[in-house]
mmCIF file of C-alpha atoms in Angstrom:
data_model
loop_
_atom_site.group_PDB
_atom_site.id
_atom_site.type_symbol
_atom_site.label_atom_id
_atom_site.label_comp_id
_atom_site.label_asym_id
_atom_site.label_seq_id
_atom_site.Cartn_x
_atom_site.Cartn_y
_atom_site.Cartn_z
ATOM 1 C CA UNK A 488 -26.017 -19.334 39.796
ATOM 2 C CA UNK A 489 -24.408 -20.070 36.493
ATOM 3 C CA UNK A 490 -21.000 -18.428 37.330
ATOM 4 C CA UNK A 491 -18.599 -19.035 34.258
ATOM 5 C CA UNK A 492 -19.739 -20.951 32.059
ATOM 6 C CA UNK A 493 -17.391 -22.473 28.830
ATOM 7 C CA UNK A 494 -18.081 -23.834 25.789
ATOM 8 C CA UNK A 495 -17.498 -26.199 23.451
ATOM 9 C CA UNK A 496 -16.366 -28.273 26.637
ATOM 10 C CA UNK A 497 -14.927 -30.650 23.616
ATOM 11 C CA UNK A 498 -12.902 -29.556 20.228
ATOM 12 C CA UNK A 499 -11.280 -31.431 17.722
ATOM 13 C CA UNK A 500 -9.211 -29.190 15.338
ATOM 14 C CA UNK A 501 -7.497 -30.093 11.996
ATOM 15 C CA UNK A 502 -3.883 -27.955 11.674
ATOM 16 C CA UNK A 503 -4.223 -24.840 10.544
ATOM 17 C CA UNK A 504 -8.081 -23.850 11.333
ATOM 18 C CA UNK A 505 -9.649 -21.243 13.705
ATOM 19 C CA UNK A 506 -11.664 -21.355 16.296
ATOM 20 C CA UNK A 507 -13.295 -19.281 18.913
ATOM 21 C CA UNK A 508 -13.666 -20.476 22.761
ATOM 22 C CA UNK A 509 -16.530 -18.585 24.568
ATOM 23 C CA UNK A 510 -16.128 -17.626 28.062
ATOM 24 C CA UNK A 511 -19.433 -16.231 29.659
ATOM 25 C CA UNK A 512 -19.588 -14.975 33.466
ATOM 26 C CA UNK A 513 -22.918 -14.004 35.068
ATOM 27 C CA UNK A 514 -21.333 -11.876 38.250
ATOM 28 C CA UNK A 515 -20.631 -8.674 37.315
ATOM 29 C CA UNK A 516 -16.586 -9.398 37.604
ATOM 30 C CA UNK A 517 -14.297 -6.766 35.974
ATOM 31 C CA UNK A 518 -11.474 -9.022 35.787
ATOM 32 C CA UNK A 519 -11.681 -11.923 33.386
ATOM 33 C CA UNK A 520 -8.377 -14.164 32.508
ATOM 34 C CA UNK A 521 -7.961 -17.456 29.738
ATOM 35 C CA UNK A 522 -5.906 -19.865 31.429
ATOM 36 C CA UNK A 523 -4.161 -22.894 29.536
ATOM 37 C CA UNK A 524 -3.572 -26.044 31.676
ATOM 38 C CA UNK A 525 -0.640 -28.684 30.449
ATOM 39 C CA UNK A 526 0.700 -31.429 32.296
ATOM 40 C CA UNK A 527 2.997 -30.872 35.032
ATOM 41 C CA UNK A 528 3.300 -27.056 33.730
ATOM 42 C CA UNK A 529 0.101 -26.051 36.119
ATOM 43 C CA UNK A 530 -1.506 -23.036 34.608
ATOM 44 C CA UNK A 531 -0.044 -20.357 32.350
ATOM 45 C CA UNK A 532 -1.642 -17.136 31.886
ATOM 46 C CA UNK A 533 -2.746 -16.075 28.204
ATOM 47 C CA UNK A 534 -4.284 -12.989 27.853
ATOM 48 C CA UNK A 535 -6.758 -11.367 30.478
ATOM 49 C CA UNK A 536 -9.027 -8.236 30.862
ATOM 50 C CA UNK A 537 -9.218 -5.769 33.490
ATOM 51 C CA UNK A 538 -12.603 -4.269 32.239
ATOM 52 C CA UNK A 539 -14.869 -3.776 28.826
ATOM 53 C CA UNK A 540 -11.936 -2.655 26.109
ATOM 54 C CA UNK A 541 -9.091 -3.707 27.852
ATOM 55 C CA UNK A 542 -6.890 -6.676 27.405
ATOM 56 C CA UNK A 543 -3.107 -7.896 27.491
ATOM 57 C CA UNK A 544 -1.105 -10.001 27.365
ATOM 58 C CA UNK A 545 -0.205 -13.059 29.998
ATOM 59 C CA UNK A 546 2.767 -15.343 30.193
ATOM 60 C CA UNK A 547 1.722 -17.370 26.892
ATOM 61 C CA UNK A 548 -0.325 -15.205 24.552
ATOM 62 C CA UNK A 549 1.000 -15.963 20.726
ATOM 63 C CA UNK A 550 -1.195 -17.797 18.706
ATOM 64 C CA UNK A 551 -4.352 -16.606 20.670
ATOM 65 C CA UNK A 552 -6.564 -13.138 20.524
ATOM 66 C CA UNK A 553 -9.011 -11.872 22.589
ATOM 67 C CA UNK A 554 -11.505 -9.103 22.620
ATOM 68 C CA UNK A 555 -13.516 -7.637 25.874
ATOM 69 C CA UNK A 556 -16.817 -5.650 24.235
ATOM 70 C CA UNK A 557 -18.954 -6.517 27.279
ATOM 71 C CA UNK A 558 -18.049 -6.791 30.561
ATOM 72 C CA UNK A 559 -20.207 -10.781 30.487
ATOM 73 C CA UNK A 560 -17.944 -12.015 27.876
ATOM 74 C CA UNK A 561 -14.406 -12.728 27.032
ATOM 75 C CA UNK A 562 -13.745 -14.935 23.542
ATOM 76 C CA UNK A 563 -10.284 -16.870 23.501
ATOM 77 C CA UNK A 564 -9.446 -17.336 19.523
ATOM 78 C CA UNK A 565 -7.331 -19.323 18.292
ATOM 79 C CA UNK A 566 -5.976 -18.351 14.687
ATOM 80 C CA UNK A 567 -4.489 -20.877 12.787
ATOM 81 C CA UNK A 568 -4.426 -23.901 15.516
ATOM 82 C CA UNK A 569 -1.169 -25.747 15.814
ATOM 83 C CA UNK A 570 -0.586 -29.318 17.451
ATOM 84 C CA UNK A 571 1.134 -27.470 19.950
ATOM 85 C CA UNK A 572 -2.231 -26.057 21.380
ATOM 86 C CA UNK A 573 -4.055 -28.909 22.678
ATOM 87 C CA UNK A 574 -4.476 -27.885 25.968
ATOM 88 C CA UNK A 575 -7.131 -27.577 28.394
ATOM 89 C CA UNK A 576 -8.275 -24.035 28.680
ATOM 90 C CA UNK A 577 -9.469 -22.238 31.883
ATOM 91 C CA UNK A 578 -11.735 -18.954 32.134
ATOM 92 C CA UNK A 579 -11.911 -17.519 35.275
ATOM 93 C CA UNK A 580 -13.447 -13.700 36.495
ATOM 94 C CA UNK A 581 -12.752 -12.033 39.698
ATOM 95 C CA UNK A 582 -13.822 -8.876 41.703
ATOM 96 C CA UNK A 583 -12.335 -6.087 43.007
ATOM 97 C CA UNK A 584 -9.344 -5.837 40.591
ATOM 98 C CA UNK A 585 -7.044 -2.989 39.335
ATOM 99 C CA UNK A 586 -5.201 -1.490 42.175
ATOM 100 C CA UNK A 587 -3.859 -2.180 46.032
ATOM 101 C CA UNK A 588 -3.799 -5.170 48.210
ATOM 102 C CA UNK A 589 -7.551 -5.397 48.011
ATOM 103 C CA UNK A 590 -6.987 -6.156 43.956
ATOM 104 C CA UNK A 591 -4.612 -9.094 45.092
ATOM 105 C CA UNK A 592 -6.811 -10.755 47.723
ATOM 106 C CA UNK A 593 -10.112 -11.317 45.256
ATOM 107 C CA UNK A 594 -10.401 -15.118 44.797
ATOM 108 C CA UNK A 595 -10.670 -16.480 40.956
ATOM 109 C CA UNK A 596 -13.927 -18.121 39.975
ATOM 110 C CA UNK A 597 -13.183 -20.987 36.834
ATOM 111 C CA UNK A 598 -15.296 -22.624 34.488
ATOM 112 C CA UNK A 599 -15.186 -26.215 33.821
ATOM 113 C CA UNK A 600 -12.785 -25.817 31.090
ATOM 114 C CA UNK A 601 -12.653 -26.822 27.513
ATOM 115 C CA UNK A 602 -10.662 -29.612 26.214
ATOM 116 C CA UNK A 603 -9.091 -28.679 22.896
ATOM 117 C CA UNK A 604 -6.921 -31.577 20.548
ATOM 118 C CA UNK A 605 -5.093 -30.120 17.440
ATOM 119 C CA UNK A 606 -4.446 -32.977 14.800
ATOM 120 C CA UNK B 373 8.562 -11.239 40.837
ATOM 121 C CA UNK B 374 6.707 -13.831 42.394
ATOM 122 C CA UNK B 375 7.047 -17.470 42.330
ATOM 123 C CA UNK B 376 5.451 -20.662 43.616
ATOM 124 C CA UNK B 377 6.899 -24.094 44.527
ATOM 125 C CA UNK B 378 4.575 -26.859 45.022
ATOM 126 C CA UNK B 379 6.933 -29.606 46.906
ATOM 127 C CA UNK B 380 5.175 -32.640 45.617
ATOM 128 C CA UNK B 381 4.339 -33.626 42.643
ATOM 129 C CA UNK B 382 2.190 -36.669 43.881
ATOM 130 C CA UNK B 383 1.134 -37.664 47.764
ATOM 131 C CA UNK B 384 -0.737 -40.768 48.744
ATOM 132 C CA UNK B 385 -1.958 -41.324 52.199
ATOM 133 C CA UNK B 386 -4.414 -43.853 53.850
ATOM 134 C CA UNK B 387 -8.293 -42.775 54.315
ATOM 135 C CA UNK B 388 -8.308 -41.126 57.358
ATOM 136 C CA UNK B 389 -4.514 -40.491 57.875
ATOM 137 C CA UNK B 390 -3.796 -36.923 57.872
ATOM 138 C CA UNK B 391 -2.387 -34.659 54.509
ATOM 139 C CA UNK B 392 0.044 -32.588 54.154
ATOM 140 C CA UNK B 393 0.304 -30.576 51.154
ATOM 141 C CA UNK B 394 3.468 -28.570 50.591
ATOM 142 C CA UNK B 395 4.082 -24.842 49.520
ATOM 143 C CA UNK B 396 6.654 -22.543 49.584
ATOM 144 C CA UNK B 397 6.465 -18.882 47.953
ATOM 145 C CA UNK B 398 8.860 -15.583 47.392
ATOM 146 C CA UNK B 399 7.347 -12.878 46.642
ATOM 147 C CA UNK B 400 8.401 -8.798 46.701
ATOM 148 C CA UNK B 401 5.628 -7.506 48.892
ATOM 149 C CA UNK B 402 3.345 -8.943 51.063
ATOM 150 C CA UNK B 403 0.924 -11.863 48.941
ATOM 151 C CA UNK B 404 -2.336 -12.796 48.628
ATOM 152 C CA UNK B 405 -2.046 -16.598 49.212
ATOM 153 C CA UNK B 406 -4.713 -19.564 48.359
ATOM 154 C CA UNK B 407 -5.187 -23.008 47.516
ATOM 155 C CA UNK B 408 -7.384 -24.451 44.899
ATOM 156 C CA UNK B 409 -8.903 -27.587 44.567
ATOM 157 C CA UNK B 410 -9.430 -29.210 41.252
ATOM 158 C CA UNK B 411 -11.720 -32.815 40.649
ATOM 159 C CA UNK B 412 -11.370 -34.593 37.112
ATOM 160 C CA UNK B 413 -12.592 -32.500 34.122
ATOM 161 C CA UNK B 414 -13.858 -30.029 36.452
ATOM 162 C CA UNK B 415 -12.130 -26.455 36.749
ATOM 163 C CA UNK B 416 -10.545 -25.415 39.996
ATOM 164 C CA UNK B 417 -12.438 -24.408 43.318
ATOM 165 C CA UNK B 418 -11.416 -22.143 46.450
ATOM 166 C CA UNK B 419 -10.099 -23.941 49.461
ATOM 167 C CA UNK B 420 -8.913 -20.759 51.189
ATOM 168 C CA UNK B 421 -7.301 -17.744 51.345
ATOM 169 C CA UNK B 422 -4.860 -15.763 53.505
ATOM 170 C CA UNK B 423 -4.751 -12.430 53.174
ATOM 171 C CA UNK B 424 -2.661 -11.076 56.151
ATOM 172 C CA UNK B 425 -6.029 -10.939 58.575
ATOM 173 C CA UNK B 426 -4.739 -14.587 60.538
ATOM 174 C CA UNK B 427 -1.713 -16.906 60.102
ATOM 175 C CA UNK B 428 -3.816 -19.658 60.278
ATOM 176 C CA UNK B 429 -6.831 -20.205 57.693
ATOM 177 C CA UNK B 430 -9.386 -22.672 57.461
ATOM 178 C CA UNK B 431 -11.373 -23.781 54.603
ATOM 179 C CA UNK B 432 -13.983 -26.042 53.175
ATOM 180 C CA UNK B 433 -14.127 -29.438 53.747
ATOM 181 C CA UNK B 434 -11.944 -29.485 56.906
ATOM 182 C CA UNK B 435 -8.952 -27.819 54.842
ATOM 183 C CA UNK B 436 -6.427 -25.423 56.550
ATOM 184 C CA UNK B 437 -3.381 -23.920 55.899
ATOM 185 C CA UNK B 438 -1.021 -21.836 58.123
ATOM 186 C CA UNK B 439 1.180 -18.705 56.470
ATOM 187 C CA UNK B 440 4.446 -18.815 57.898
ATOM 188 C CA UNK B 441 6.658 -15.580 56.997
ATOM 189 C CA UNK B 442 10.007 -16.400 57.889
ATOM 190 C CA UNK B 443 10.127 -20.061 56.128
ATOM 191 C CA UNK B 444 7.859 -18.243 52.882
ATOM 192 C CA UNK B 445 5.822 -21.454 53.763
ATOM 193 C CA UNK B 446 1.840 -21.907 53.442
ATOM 194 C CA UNK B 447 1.249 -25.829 53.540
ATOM 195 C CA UNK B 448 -2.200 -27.197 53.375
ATOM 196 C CA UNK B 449 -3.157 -30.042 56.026
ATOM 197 C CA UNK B 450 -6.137 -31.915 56.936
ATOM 198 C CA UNK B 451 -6.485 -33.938 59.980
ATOM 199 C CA UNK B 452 -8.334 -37.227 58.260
ATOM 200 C CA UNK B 453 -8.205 -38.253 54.503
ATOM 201 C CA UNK B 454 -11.514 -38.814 52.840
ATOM 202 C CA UNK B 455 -12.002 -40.956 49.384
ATOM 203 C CA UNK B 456 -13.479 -37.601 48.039
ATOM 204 C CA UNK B 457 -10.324 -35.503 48.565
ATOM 205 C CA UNK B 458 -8.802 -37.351 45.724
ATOM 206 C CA UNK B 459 -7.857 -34.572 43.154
ATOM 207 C CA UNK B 460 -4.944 -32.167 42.247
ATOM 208 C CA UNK B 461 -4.374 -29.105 44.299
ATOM 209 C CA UNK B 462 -3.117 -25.810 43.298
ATOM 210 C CA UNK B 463 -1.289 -23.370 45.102
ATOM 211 C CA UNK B 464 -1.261 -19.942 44.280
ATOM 212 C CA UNK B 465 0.131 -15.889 45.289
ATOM 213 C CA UNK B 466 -1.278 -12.978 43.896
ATOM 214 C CA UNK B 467 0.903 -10.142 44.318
ATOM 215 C CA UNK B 468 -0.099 -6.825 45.132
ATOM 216 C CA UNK B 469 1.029 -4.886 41.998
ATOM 217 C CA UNK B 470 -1.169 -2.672 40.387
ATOM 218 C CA UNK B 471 -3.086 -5.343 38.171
ATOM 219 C CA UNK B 472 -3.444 -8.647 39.713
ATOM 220 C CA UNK B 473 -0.573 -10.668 39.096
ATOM 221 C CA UNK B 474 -1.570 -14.200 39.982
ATOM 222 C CA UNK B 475 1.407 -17.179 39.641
ATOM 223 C CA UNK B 476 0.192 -20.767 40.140
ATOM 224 C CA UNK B 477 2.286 -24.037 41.403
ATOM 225 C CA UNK B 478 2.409 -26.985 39.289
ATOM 226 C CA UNK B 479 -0.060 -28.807 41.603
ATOM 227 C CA UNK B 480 0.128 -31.580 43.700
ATOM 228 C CA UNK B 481 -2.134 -34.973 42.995
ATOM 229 C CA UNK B 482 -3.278 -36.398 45.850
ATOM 230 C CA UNK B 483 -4.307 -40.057 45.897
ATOM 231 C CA UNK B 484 -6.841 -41.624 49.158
ATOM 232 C CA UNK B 485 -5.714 -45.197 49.347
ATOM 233 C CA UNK B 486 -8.823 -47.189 50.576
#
């Protein structure tokens, strides 16, 4: 049982450059979500994806894209990195999403996370 | 709109003193409510979850929590403190609207004092 799985699970970035995080989750879960965790902030919501072609937007999303062309896989990219991104960042897929209480009550399954440093 | 307030930022207790891990919540209708568990440069892990089926939930590793309406309360305790409960927990509503809407705490760090 793989689960999500995250990589790089390290990144060094100079200012200015792109990169993409991968986010891959082996259980069939419509919802996926990108997650970055600061200190003392918990986690903020980015971007997330309630099925194959359908994103938005979460508490935190400039500076970051994301794409949903498979229901597996869910890329975080960052376009021109800033300082201000070093973060850890969280991926995490659930069941049983899009509508009533029985959407609410679906526990979120994370990766391990990937720590990113902007220089 | 939802909201979550973790009451602690840091607890330290004795090995096998009891913990008490504090959480208060508002929320418009009625919430999804868990607690996550997260070790060093590891991502976060289910405790529990209430989901209006019993006021009082228990979870892995001799974790439970009790919902309590009318203080908007849901504090996690465990009777004896192990070494291995050392880590930051998360609380955390979901709120039934549509899409999930999920709003975490700010966590709480517990530290196991040999």
């Amino acid at each position: 049982n793989a689960g999500v799985t995250q990589t790089p699970k390290f990144q060094v970035l100079k200012t200015g450059q792109s990169m993409t995080l991968q986010c891959a989750q082996d259980m069939n879960h419509e919802y996926m979500s990108w997650y970055r965790q600061d200190p003392g902030m918990g986690l903020r919501l980015i971007h997330y994806s309630v099925g194959a072609g359908i994103t938005d937007q979460g508490e935190v999303p400039n500076g970051y894209n994301v794409s949903r062309s498979t229901t597996e896989d869910f890329p975080l990219r960052l376009l021109s990195a800033a300082p201000s991104q070093t973060s850890v960042y969280f991926c995490a897929s659930s069941q049983g999403l899009g509508r009533g209480l029985e959407a609410s009550n679906q526990p979120q399954h994370f990766g391990d996370g990937t720590r990113l440093s902007i220089l | 709109a939802q909201s979550v307030t973790q009451l602690d930022s840091h607890v330290s207790v004795s090995e096998g003193t009891p913990v008490l891990l504090r959480c208060n919540y508002s929320s418009s209708y009625s919430p999804s409510l868990f607690w996550y568990v997260q070790h060093p440069n590891k991502g976060l892990q289910l405790l529990l979850k209430y989901t209006s089926a019993a006021t009082l939930v228990k979870g892995i590793n001799g974790f439970e929590a009790e919902f309590k309406k009318s203080e908007t309360s849901f504090h996690l305790t465990k009777p004896s403190a192990h070494m291995s409960d050392a880590a930051e927990y998360f609380c955390v509503v979901s709120d039934y609207g549509g899409y999930q809407k999920v709003t975490f705490g700010i966590g709480t760090k517990l530290q196991v004092i040999p």
